[in-house]
Tab-separated table of C-alpha atoms in Angstrom:
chain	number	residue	atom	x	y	z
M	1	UNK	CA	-8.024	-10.065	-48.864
M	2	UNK	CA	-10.824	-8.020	-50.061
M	3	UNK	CA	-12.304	-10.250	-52.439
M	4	UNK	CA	-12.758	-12.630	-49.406
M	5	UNK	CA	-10.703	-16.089	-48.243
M	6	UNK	CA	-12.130	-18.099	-51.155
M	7	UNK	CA	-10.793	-16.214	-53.991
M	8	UNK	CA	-7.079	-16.198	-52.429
M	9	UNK	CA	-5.575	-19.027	-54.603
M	10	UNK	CA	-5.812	-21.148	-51.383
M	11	UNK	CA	-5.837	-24.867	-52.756
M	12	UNK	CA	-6.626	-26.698	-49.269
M	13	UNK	CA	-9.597	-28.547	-49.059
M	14	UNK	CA	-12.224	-27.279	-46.018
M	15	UNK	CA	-14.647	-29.409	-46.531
M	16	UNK	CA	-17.471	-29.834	-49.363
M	17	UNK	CA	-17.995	-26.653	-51.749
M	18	UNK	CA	-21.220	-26.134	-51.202
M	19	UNK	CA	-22.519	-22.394	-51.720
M	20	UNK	CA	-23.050	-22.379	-47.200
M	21	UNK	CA	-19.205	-23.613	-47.273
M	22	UNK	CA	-18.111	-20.919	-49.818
M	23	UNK	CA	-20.284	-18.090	-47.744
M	24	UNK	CA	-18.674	-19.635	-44.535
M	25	UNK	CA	-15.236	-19.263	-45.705
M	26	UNK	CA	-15.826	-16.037	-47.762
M	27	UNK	CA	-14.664	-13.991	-44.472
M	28	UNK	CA	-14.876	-10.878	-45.984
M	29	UNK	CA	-13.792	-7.809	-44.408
M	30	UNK	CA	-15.771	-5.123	-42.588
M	31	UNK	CA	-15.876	-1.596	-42.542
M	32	UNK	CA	-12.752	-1.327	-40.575
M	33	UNK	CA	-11.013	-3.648	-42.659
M	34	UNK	CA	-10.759	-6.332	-39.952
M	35	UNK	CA	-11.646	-10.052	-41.091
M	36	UNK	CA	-13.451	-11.996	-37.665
M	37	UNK	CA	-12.429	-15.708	-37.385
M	38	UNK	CA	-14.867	-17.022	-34.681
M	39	UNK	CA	-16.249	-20.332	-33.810
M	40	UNK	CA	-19.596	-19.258	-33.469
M	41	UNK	CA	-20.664	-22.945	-32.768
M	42	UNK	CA	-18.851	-22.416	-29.620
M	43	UNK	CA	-19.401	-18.831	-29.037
M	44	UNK	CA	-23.392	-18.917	-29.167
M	45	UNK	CA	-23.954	-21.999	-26.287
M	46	UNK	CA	-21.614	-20.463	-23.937
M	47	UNK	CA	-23.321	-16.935	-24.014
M	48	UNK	CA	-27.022	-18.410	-23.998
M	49	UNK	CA	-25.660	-20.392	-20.599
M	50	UNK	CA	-23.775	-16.997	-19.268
M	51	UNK	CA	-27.232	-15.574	-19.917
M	52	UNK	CA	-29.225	-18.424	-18.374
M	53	UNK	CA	-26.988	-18.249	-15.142
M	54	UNK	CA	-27.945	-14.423	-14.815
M	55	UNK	CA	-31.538	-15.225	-14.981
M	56	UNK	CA	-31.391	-18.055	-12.242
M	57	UNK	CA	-29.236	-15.130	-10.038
M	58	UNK	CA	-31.511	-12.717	-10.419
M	59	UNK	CA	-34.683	-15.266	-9.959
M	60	UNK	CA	-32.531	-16.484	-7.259
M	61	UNK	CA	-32.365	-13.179	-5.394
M	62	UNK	CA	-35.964	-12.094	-5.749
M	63	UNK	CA	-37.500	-15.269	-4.792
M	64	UNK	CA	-39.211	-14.480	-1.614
M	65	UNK	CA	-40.985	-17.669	-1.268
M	66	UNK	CA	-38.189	-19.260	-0.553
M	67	UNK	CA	-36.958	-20.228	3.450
M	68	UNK	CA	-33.384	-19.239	2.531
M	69	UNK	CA	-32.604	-15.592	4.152
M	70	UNK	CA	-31.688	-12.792	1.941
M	71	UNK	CA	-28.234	-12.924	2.829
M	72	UNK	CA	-28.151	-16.031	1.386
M	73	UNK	CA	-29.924	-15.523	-1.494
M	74	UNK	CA	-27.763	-12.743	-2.553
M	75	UNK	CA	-24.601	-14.527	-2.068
M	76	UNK	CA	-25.832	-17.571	-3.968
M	77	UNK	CA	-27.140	-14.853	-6.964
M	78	UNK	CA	-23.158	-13.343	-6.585
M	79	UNK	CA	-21.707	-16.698	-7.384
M	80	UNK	CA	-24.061	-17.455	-10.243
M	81	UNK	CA	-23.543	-14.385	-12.137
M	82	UNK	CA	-19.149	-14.649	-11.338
M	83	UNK	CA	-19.791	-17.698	-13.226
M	84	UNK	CA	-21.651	-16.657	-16.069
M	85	UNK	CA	-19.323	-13.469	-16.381
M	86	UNK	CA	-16.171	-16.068	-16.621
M	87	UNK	CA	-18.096	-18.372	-19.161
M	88	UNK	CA	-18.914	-15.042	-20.865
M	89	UNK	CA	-15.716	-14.278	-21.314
M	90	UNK	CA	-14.692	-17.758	-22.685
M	91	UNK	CA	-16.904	-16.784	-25.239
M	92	UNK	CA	-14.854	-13.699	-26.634
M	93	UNK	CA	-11.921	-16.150	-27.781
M	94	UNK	CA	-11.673	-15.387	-30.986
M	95	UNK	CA	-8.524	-14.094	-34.419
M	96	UNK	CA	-9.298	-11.170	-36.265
M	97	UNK	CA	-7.019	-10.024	-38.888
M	98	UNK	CA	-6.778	-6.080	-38.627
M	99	UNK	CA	-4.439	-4.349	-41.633
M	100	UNK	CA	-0.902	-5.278	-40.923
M	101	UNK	CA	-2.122	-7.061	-37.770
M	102	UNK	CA	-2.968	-10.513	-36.079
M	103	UNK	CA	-4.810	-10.112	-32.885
M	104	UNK	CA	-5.401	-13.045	-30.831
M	105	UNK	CA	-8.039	-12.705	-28.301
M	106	UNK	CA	-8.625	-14.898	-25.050
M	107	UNK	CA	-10.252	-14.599	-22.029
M	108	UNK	CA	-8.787	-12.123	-20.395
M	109	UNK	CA	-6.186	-10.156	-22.841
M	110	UNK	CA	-5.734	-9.982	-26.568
M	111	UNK	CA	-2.050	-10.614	-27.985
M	112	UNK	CA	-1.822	-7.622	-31.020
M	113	UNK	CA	0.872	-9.446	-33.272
M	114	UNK	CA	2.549	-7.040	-36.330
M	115	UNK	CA	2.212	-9.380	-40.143
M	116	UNK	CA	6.202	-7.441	-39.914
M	117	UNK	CA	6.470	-9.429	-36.901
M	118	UNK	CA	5.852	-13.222	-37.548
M	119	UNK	CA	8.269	-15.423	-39.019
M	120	UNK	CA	6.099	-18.872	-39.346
M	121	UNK	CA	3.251	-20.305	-38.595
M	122	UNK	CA	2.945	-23.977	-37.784
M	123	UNK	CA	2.049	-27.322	-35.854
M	124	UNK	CA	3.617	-29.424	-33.678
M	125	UNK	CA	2.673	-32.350	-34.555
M	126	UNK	CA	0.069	-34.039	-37.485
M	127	UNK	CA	-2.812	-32.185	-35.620
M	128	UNK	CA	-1.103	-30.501	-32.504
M	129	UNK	CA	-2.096	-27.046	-32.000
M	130	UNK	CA	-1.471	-24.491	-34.246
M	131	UNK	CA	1.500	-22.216	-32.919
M	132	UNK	CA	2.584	-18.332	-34.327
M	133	UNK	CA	6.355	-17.993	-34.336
M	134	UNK	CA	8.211	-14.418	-34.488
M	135	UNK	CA	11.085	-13.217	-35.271
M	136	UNK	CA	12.366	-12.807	-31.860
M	137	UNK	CA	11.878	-16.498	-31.093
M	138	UNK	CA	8.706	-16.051	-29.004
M	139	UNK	CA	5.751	-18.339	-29.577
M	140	UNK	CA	2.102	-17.641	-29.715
M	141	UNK	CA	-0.735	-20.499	-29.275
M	142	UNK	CA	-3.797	-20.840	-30.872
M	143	UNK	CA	-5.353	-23.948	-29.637
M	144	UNK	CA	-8.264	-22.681	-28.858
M	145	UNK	CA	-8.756	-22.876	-32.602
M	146	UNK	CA	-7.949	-26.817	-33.330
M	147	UNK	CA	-10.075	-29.933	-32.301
M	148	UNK	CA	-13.265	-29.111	-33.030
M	149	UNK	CA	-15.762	-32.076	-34.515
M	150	UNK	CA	-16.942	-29.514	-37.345
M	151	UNK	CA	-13.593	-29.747	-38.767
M	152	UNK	CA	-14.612	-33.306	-40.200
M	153	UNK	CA	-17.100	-31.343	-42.213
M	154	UNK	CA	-15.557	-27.543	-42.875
M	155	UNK	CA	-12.093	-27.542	-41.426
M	156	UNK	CA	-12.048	-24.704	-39.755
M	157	UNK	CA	-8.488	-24.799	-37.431
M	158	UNK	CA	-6.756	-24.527	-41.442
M	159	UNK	CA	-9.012	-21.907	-42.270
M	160	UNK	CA	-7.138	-19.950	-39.485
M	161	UNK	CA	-3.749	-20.900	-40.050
M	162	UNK	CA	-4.670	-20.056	-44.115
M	163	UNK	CA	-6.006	-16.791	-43.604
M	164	UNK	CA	-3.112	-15.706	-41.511
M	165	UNK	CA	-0.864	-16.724	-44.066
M	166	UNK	CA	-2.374	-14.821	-46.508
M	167	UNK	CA	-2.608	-11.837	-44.395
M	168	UNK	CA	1.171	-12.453	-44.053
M	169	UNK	CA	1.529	-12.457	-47.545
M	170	UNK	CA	-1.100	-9.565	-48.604
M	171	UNK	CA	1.497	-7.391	-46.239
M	172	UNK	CA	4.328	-8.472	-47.733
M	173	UNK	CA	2.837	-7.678	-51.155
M	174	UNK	CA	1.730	-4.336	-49.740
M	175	UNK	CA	4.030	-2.507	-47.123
M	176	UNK	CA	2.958	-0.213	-44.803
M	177	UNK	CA	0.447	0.437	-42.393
M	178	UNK	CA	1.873	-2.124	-39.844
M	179	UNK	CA	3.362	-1.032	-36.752
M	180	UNK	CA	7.151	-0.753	-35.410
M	181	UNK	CA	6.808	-4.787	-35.148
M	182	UNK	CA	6.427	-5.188	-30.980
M	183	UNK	CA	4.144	-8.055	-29.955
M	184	UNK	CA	1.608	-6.133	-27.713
M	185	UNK	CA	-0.564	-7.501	-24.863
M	186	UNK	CA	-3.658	-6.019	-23.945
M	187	UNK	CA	-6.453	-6.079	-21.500
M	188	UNK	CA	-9.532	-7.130	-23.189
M	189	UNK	CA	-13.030	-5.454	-22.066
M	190	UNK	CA	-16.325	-6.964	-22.693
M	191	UNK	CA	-19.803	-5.002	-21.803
M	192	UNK	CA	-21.506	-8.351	-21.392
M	193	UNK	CA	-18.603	-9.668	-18.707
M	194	UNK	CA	-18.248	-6.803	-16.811
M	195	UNK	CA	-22.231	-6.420	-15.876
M	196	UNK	CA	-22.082	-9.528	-14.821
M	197	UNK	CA	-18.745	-9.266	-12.698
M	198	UNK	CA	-20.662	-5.941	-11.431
M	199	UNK	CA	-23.590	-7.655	-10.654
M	200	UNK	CA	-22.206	-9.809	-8.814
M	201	UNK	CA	-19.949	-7.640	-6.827
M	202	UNK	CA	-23.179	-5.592	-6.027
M	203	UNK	CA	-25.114	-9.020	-5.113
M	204	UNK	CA	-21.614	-9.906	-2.564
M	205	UNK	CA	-22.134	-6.637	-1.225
M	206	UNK	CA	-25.549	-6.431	-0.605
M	207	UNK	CA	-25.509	-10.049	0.762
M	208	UNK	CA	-22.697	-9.712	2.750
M	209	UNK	CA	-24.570	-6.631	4.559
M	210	UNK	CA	-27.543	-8.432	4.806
M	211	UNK	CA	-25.999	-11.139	6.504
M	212	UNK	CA	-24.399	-8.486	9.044
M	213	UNK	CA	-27.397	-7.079	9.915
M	214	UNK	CA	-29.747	-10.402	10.283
């Protein structure tokens, strides 16, 4: 995979091959050897409205023109910026193929899936959502992935279930390096999501003291 997606031998047709296509589906790795599938036309609105929603809290709770008490004001700024930390962290859902590795990250926790481990990957139905099988049985989704209206253009939910099978194959062709084949589960921490979840925990506090006292 380090000549990049394109240059696999990967027959499908994504869309029109157009140099922007061919750079778009490139996905070459980085430094760390980790290829980032992310669907950036998702990813970018959702953190520019996270974003937005901190700015109204924090406008909210400064604003002392306003007839609303502090209390208030700070408890109204808590809510706003618990919702932009949650749409934040809609926005980290995302594959990234590590050496010997699929990791599947969602809101909350990433699923670390062993190339060892995986026994198919598939659909279940014409355009159902795309579904990692192992060898122990257990099912992985990735619907996050399918249904998007740029797929009419640069098909992006095969792109996915492509490079995975490649890096299936590239490990197959190359052993070693993966690990002792456990699906692992992991907590997944974002700096952007967790100053807004402390904002707003510092905004419920303050608010809810301010309240108390007035």
């Amino acid at each position: 995979m380090g000549s990049g997606l394109w240059d696999t031998g990967l027959s499908d047709w994504y869309g029109p091959a157009t140099p922007m296509v061919r750079t778009f589906r490139g996905y070459r790795p980085n430094r760390r050897g980790a290829v980032r599938l992310v669907r950036w036309a998702r990813v970018l609105p959702l953190r520019f409205l996270a974003c937005v929603m901190a700015a109204i809290a924090v406008g909210t709770a400064l604003d002392e023109d306003t007839s609303l008490p502090v209390g208030d004001r700070l408890m109204m700024a808590a809510l706003l910026l618990a919702l932009a930390s949650l749409t934040w962290r809609f926005s980290l859902v995302k594959v990234v193929l590590r050496p010997g590795r699929i990791v599947r990250f969602g809101a909350y926790r990433h699923t670390v899936v062993p190339v060892t481990a995986v026994n198919r990957l598939h659909r279940e139905s014409f355009r159902g959502g795309l579904r990692l099988e192992t060898a122990d049985g257990e099912e992985i989704g990735f619907r996050w992935f399918d249904g998007s209206l740029w797929d009419l253009l640069y098909d992006f939910s095969e792109v996915c279930a492509d490079a995975m099978r490649a890096q299936v194959r590239s490990a197959v062709r190359e052993p070693g390096g993966a690990s002792d084949g456990r699906v692992e589960r992991r907590f997944t921490w974002s700096a952007g999501a967790g100053l807004f979840a402390a904002g707003a925990v510092a905004s419920l506090l303050a608010g809810f003291v301010a309240l108390v006292r007035g």
